[in-house]
Short mmCIF file of C-alpha atoms in Angstrom, two decimals:
data_model
loop_
_atom_site.label_atom_id
_atom_site.label_comp_id
_atom_site.label_asym_id
_atom_site.label_seq_id
_atom_site.Cartn_x
_atom_site.Cartn_y
_atom_site.Cartn_z
CA UNK A 3 -9.54 -0.71 -15.04
CA UNK A 4 -8.84 -1.69 -11.46
CA UNK A 5 -11.96 -2.99 -9.67
CA UNK A 6 -13.34 -0.99 -6.76
CA UNK A 7 -12.80 -2.19 -3.24
CA UNK A 8 -15.59 -4.48 -2.03
CA UNK A 9 -17.61 -3.20 0.91
CA UNK A 10 -15.63 0.04 1.05
CA UNK A 11 -16.71 3.65 0.62
CA UNK A 12 -13.41 4.33 -1.20
CA UNK A 13 -13.17 3.52 -4.87
CA UNK A 14 -9.42 2.94 -4.63
CA UNK A 15 -6.78 1.76 -2.19
CA UNK A 16 -5.12 5.13 -2.79
CA UNK A 17 -8.11 6.99 -1.37
CA UNK A 18 -8.72 5.13 1.91
CA UNK A 19 -6.13 6.98 4.02
CA UNK A 20 -3.05 9.12 3.41
CA UNK A 21 -0.73 6.39 4.68
CA UNK A 22 -0.73 2.68 3.91
CA UNK A 23 1.01 0.80 6.74
CA UNK A 24 3.48 -1.77 5.45
CA UNK A 25 3.44 -4.55 8.02
CA UNK A 26 5.91 -7.41 8.53
CA UNK A 27 4.68 -9.93 11.09
CA UNK A 28 6.75 -12.72 12.58
CA UNK A 29 3.79 -13.99 14.61
CA UNK A 30 0.26 -14.30 13.24
CA UNK A 31 -1.05 -13.85 16.80
CA UNK A 32 -0.03 -10.18 16.60
CA UNK A 33 -2.12 -9.52 13.49
CA UNK A 34 -5.52 -8.83 15.05
CA UNK A 35 -4.44 -6.48 17.88
CA UNK A 36 -2.12 -4.67 15.48
CA UNK A 37 -4.89 -4.21 12.92
CA UNK A 38 -7.28 -2.95 15.59
CA UNK A 39 -4.70 -0.40 16.73
CA UNK A 40 -4.14 0.85 13.19
CA UNK A 41 -7.87 1.10 12.50
CA UNK A 42 -8.42 2.97 15.76
CA UNK A 43 -5.66 5.39 14.75
CA UNK A 44 -7.34 6.11 11.41
CA UNK A 45 -5.40 3.81 9.07
CA UNK A 46 -7.82 1.05 8.02
CA UNK A 47 -5.95 -0.07 4.90
CA UNK A 48 -3.17 -2.46 5.94
CA UNK A 49 -0.57 -4.10 3.71
CA UNK A 50 0.73 -7.35 5.22
CA UNK A 51 3.87 -8.29 3.33
CA UNK A 52 4.65 -11.85 2.29
CA UNK A 53 8.10 -11.68 3.85
CA UNK A 54 7.43 -14.12 6.68
CA UNK A 55 5.79 -17.55 6.98
CA UNK A 56 3.13 -15.96 9.20
CA UNK A 57 1.86 -13.57 6.52
CA UNK A 58 -1.03 -15.58 5.08
CA UNK A 59 -2.30 -16.57 8.53
CA UNK A 60 -2.08 -12.92 9.55
CA UNK A 61 -4.12 -11.83 6.53
CA UNK A 62 -6.65 -14.55 7.25
CA UNK A 63 -7.01 -13.49 10.89
CA UNK A 64 -7.44 -9.79 10.11
CA UNK A 65 -9.99 -10.53 7.38
CA UNK A 66 -12.00 -12.69 9.77
CA UNK A 67 -11.77 -10.68 12.98
CA UNK A 68 -11.29 -7.01 12.08
CA UNK A 69 -14.08 -6.14 9.63
CA UNK A 70 -13.25 -2.42 9.80
CA UNK A 71 -9.84 -3.11 8.28
CA UNK A 72 -9.13 -3.34 4.56
CA UNK A 73 -6.35 -5.91 4.61
CA UNK A 74 -4.13 -6.48 1.62
CA UNK A 75 -1.04 -8.45 0.69
CA UNK A 76 2.31 -6.92 -0.20
CA UNK A 77 5.52 -8.21 -1.77
CA UNK A 78 3.38 -10.32 -4.11
CA UNK A 79 5.82 -11.80 -6.62
CA UNK A 80 4.14 -14.75 -8.36
CA UNK A 81 0.77 -15.70 -9.83
CA UNK A 82 0.57 -18.50 -7.26
CA UNK A 83 0.88 -15.99 -4.43
CA UNK A 84 -1.97 -13.98 -5.94
CA UNK A 85 -4.31 -16.94 -5.54
CA UNK A 86 -3.11 -17.77 -2.04
CA UNK A 87 -3.54 -14.18 -0.86
CA UNK A 88 -7.06 -13.72 -2.18
CA UNK A 89 -8.04 -17.10 -0.76
CA UNK A 90 -6.78 -15.88 2.64
CA UNK A 91 -8.99 -12.80 2.39
CA UNK A 92 -6.70 -10.14 0.94
CA UNK A 93 -8.78 -7.29 -0.48
CA UNK A 94 -5.95 -5.73 -2.48
CA UNK A 95 -2.52 -6.74 -3.77
CA UNK A 96 0.78 -4.86 -3.93
CA UNK A 97 3.93 -5.87 -5.78
CA UNK A 98 7.39 -4.25 -5.85
CA UNK A 99 7.51 -4.78 -9.63
CA UNK A 100 5.60 -6.61 -12.32
CA UNK A 101 5.79 -9.07 -15.18
CA UNK A 102 3.14 -9.88 -17.76
CA UNK A 103 2.28 -13.12 -15.94
CA UNK A 104 2.01 -11.43 -12.55
CA UNK A 105 -0.04 -8.57 -14.00
CA UNK A 106 -2.44 -11.02 -15.65
CA UNK A 107 -2.88 -12.90 -12.38
CA UNK A 108 -3.51 -9.72 -10.39
CA UNK A 109 -5.98 -8.48 -12.98
CA UNK A 110 -7.78 -11.82 -12.87
CA UNK A 111 -7.94 -11.84 -9.08
CA UNK A 112 -10.96 -9.55 -8.96
CA UNK A 113 -9.41 -7.30 -6.27
CA UNK A 114 -7.59 -3.97 -6.65
CA UNK A 115 -3.84 -4.13 -7.20
CA UNK A 116 -0.84 -1.82 -7.22
CA UNK A 117 1.99 -3.11 -9.44
CA UNK A 118 5.37 -1.59 -8.69
CA UNK A 119 7.26 0.77 -10.99
CA UNK A 120 10.44 2.81 -10.76
CA UNK A 121 10.91 4.10 -14.33
CA UNK A 122 8.92 6.12 -16.85
CA UNK A 123 8.91 3.23 -19.31
CA UNK A 124 7.32 0.94 -16.72
CA UNK A 125 4.63 3.51 -16.06
CA UNK A 126 3.89 3.89 -19.77
CA UNK A 127 3.76 0.11 -20.19
CA UNK A 128 1.19 -0.21 -17.39
CA UNK A 129 -0.89 2.62 -18.85
CA UNK A 130 -0.84 0.70 -22.12
CA UNK A 131 -2.34 -2.23 -20.20
CA UNK A 132 -5.06 0.04 -18.77
CA UNK A 133 -3.54 0.25 -15.28
CA UNK A 134 -3.50 3.74 -13.82
CA UNK A 135 -2.74 3.10 -10.14
CA UNK A 136 0.75 1.94 -9.20
CA UNK A 137 3.26 1.57 -6.41
CA UNK A 138 6.36 3.75 -6.90
CA UNK A 139 9.25 1.77 -5.39
CA UNK A 140 11.85 2.29 -4.04
CA UNK A 141 10.58 5.84 -3.80
CA UNK A 142 13.49 7.72 -2.27
CA UNK A 143 16.17 5.77 -4.12
CA UNK A 144 14.32 6.07 -7.45
CA UNK A 145 14.13 9.85 -7.43
CA UNK A 146 11.62 10.77 -4.74
CA UNK A 147 9.28 13.71 -5.05
CA UNK A 148 11.31 15.33 -7.84
CA UNK A 149 10.84 12.28 -10.06
CA UNK A 150 7.11 11.99 -9.36
CA UNK A 151 6.63 15.71 -9.94
CA UNK A 152 8.30 15.32 -13.33
CA UNK A 153 5.93 12.49 -14.26
CA UNK A 154 2.80 14.49 -13.44
CA UNK A 155 3.07 16.67 -16.55
CA UNK A 156 3.38 14.10 -19.34
CA UNK A 157 1.55 11.29 -17.51
CA UNK A 158 -1.20 12.93 -15.43
CA UNK A 159 -3.42 9.84 -15.66
CA UNK A 160 -1.02 7.78 -13.53
CA UNK A 161 -1.49 7.81 -9.73
CA UNK A 162 0.96 6.45 -7.23
CA UNK A 163 1.55 5.06 -3.77
CA UNK A 164 5.24 5.82 -3.20
CA UNK A 165 6.93 3.39 -0.80
CA UNK A 166 10.51 2.92 0.28
CA UNK A 167 12.51 5.22 2.53
CA UNK A 168 9.54 7.45 3.39
CA UNK A 169 8.98 8.61 6.97
CA UNK A 170 6.83 11.14 8.81
CA UNK A 171 9.17 14.01 7.89
CA UNK A 172 9.04 13.38 4.13
CA UNK A 173 5.53 11.95 3.71
CA UNK A 174 3.81 15.38 3.54
CA UNK A 175 6.01 16.36 0.58
CA UNK A 176 4.80 13.31 -1.33
CA UNK A 177 1.18 13.78 -0.31
CA UNK A 178 1.21 17.34 -1.67
CA UNK A 179 1.86 16.05 -5.20
CA UNK A 180 -1.16 15.83 -7.54
CA UNK A 181 -0.31 12.30 -8.70
CA UNK A 182 0.13 10.78 -5.22
CA UNK A 183 -2.90 9.26 -3.52
CA UNK A 184 -1.17 7.85 -0.46
CA UNK A 185 2.26 6.80 0.73
CA UNK A 186 3.41 3.48 2.13
CA UNK A 187 5.60 3.11 5.19
CA UNK A 188 6.32 1.16 8.33
CA UNK A 189 7.29 3.86 10.81
CA UNK A 190 3.94 3.58 12.61
CA UNK A 191 4.50 -0.15 13.25
CA UNK A 192 8.02 -0.23 14.78
CA UNK A 193 9.30 -3.73 15.40
CA UNK A 194 9.97 -3.11 19.08
CA UNK A 195 6.39 -1.94 19.68
CA UNK A 196 4.98 -4.99 17.90
CA UNK A 197 7.27 -7.33 19.85
CA UNK A 198 6.23 -5.70 23.13
CA UNK A 199 2.54 -5.69 22.23
CA UNK A 200 2.48 -1.93 22.74
CA UNK A 201 -0.70 -1.40 20.73
CA UNK A 202 -1.35 1.97 22.37
CA UNK A 203 1.90 3.35 20.98
CA UNK A 204 1.05 2.00 17.53
CA UNK A 205 -2.40 3.60 17.69
CA UNK A 206 -0.81 6.96 18.55
CA UNK A 207 1.69 6.68 15.70
CA UNK A 208 -1.12 5.71 13.32
CA UNK A 209 -3.19 8.70 14.40
CA UNK A 210 -0.28 11.03 13.71
CA UNK A 211 0.28 9.41 10.31
CA UNK A 212 -3.41 9.75 9.43
CA UNK A 213 -3.08 13.53 9.81
CA UNK A 214 -0.05 13.93 7.57
CA UNK A 215 -2.00 14.92 4.46
CA UNK A 216 -3.01 18.16 6.19
CA UNK A 217 0.65 18.80 6.97
CA UNK A 218 1.51 18.70 3.28
CA UNK A 219 -1.24 20.90 1.93
CA UNK A 220 -3.90 20.04 -0.61
CA UNK A 221 -2.99 17.03 -2.69
CA UNK A 222 -5.78 17.13 -5.24
#
């Protein structure tokens, strides 16, 4: 089973907030003010992707200076990255897919993790390994809400964070599904707002995203 989040009232990354911001940072100096804006807007769980050289420093800064945030690492692809991310202070891990080696490393990390899936066979394989919480990616391209709704019947024990092509207009449809805990997206952290240091705009977008579960109806 996936370990519970340390120092968090939520037992799972999927239960912290309805939206998990997917953050790409070119400058580590932007990490702390961005995290504070997201937390103030009601989105404390933050996935910093390993797509830039600044990612690990950004995770380290948020972990050290924004205690209200639950910072995690995304686009984790190798066992070596697992160790580097947890050493930097990542409190959860997200991957777009998984291998046995990567799964073993994430399981051994001691922090919650969301391995990526896009097919029924991948979901069944993870359930066989005792993993019940997963990232569904790329969500829209892989079948969207119709696909996830079809999985809920035969595989009700699997829960998902769909990510990929989801925006504020479609997020409520995902959040209304019984097997979706939260959705991932980047619309509340637009690149131009980050570049301009417009943290007030990001806080407003985060606040709107934090209310999207109500827009989609009861999810559980």
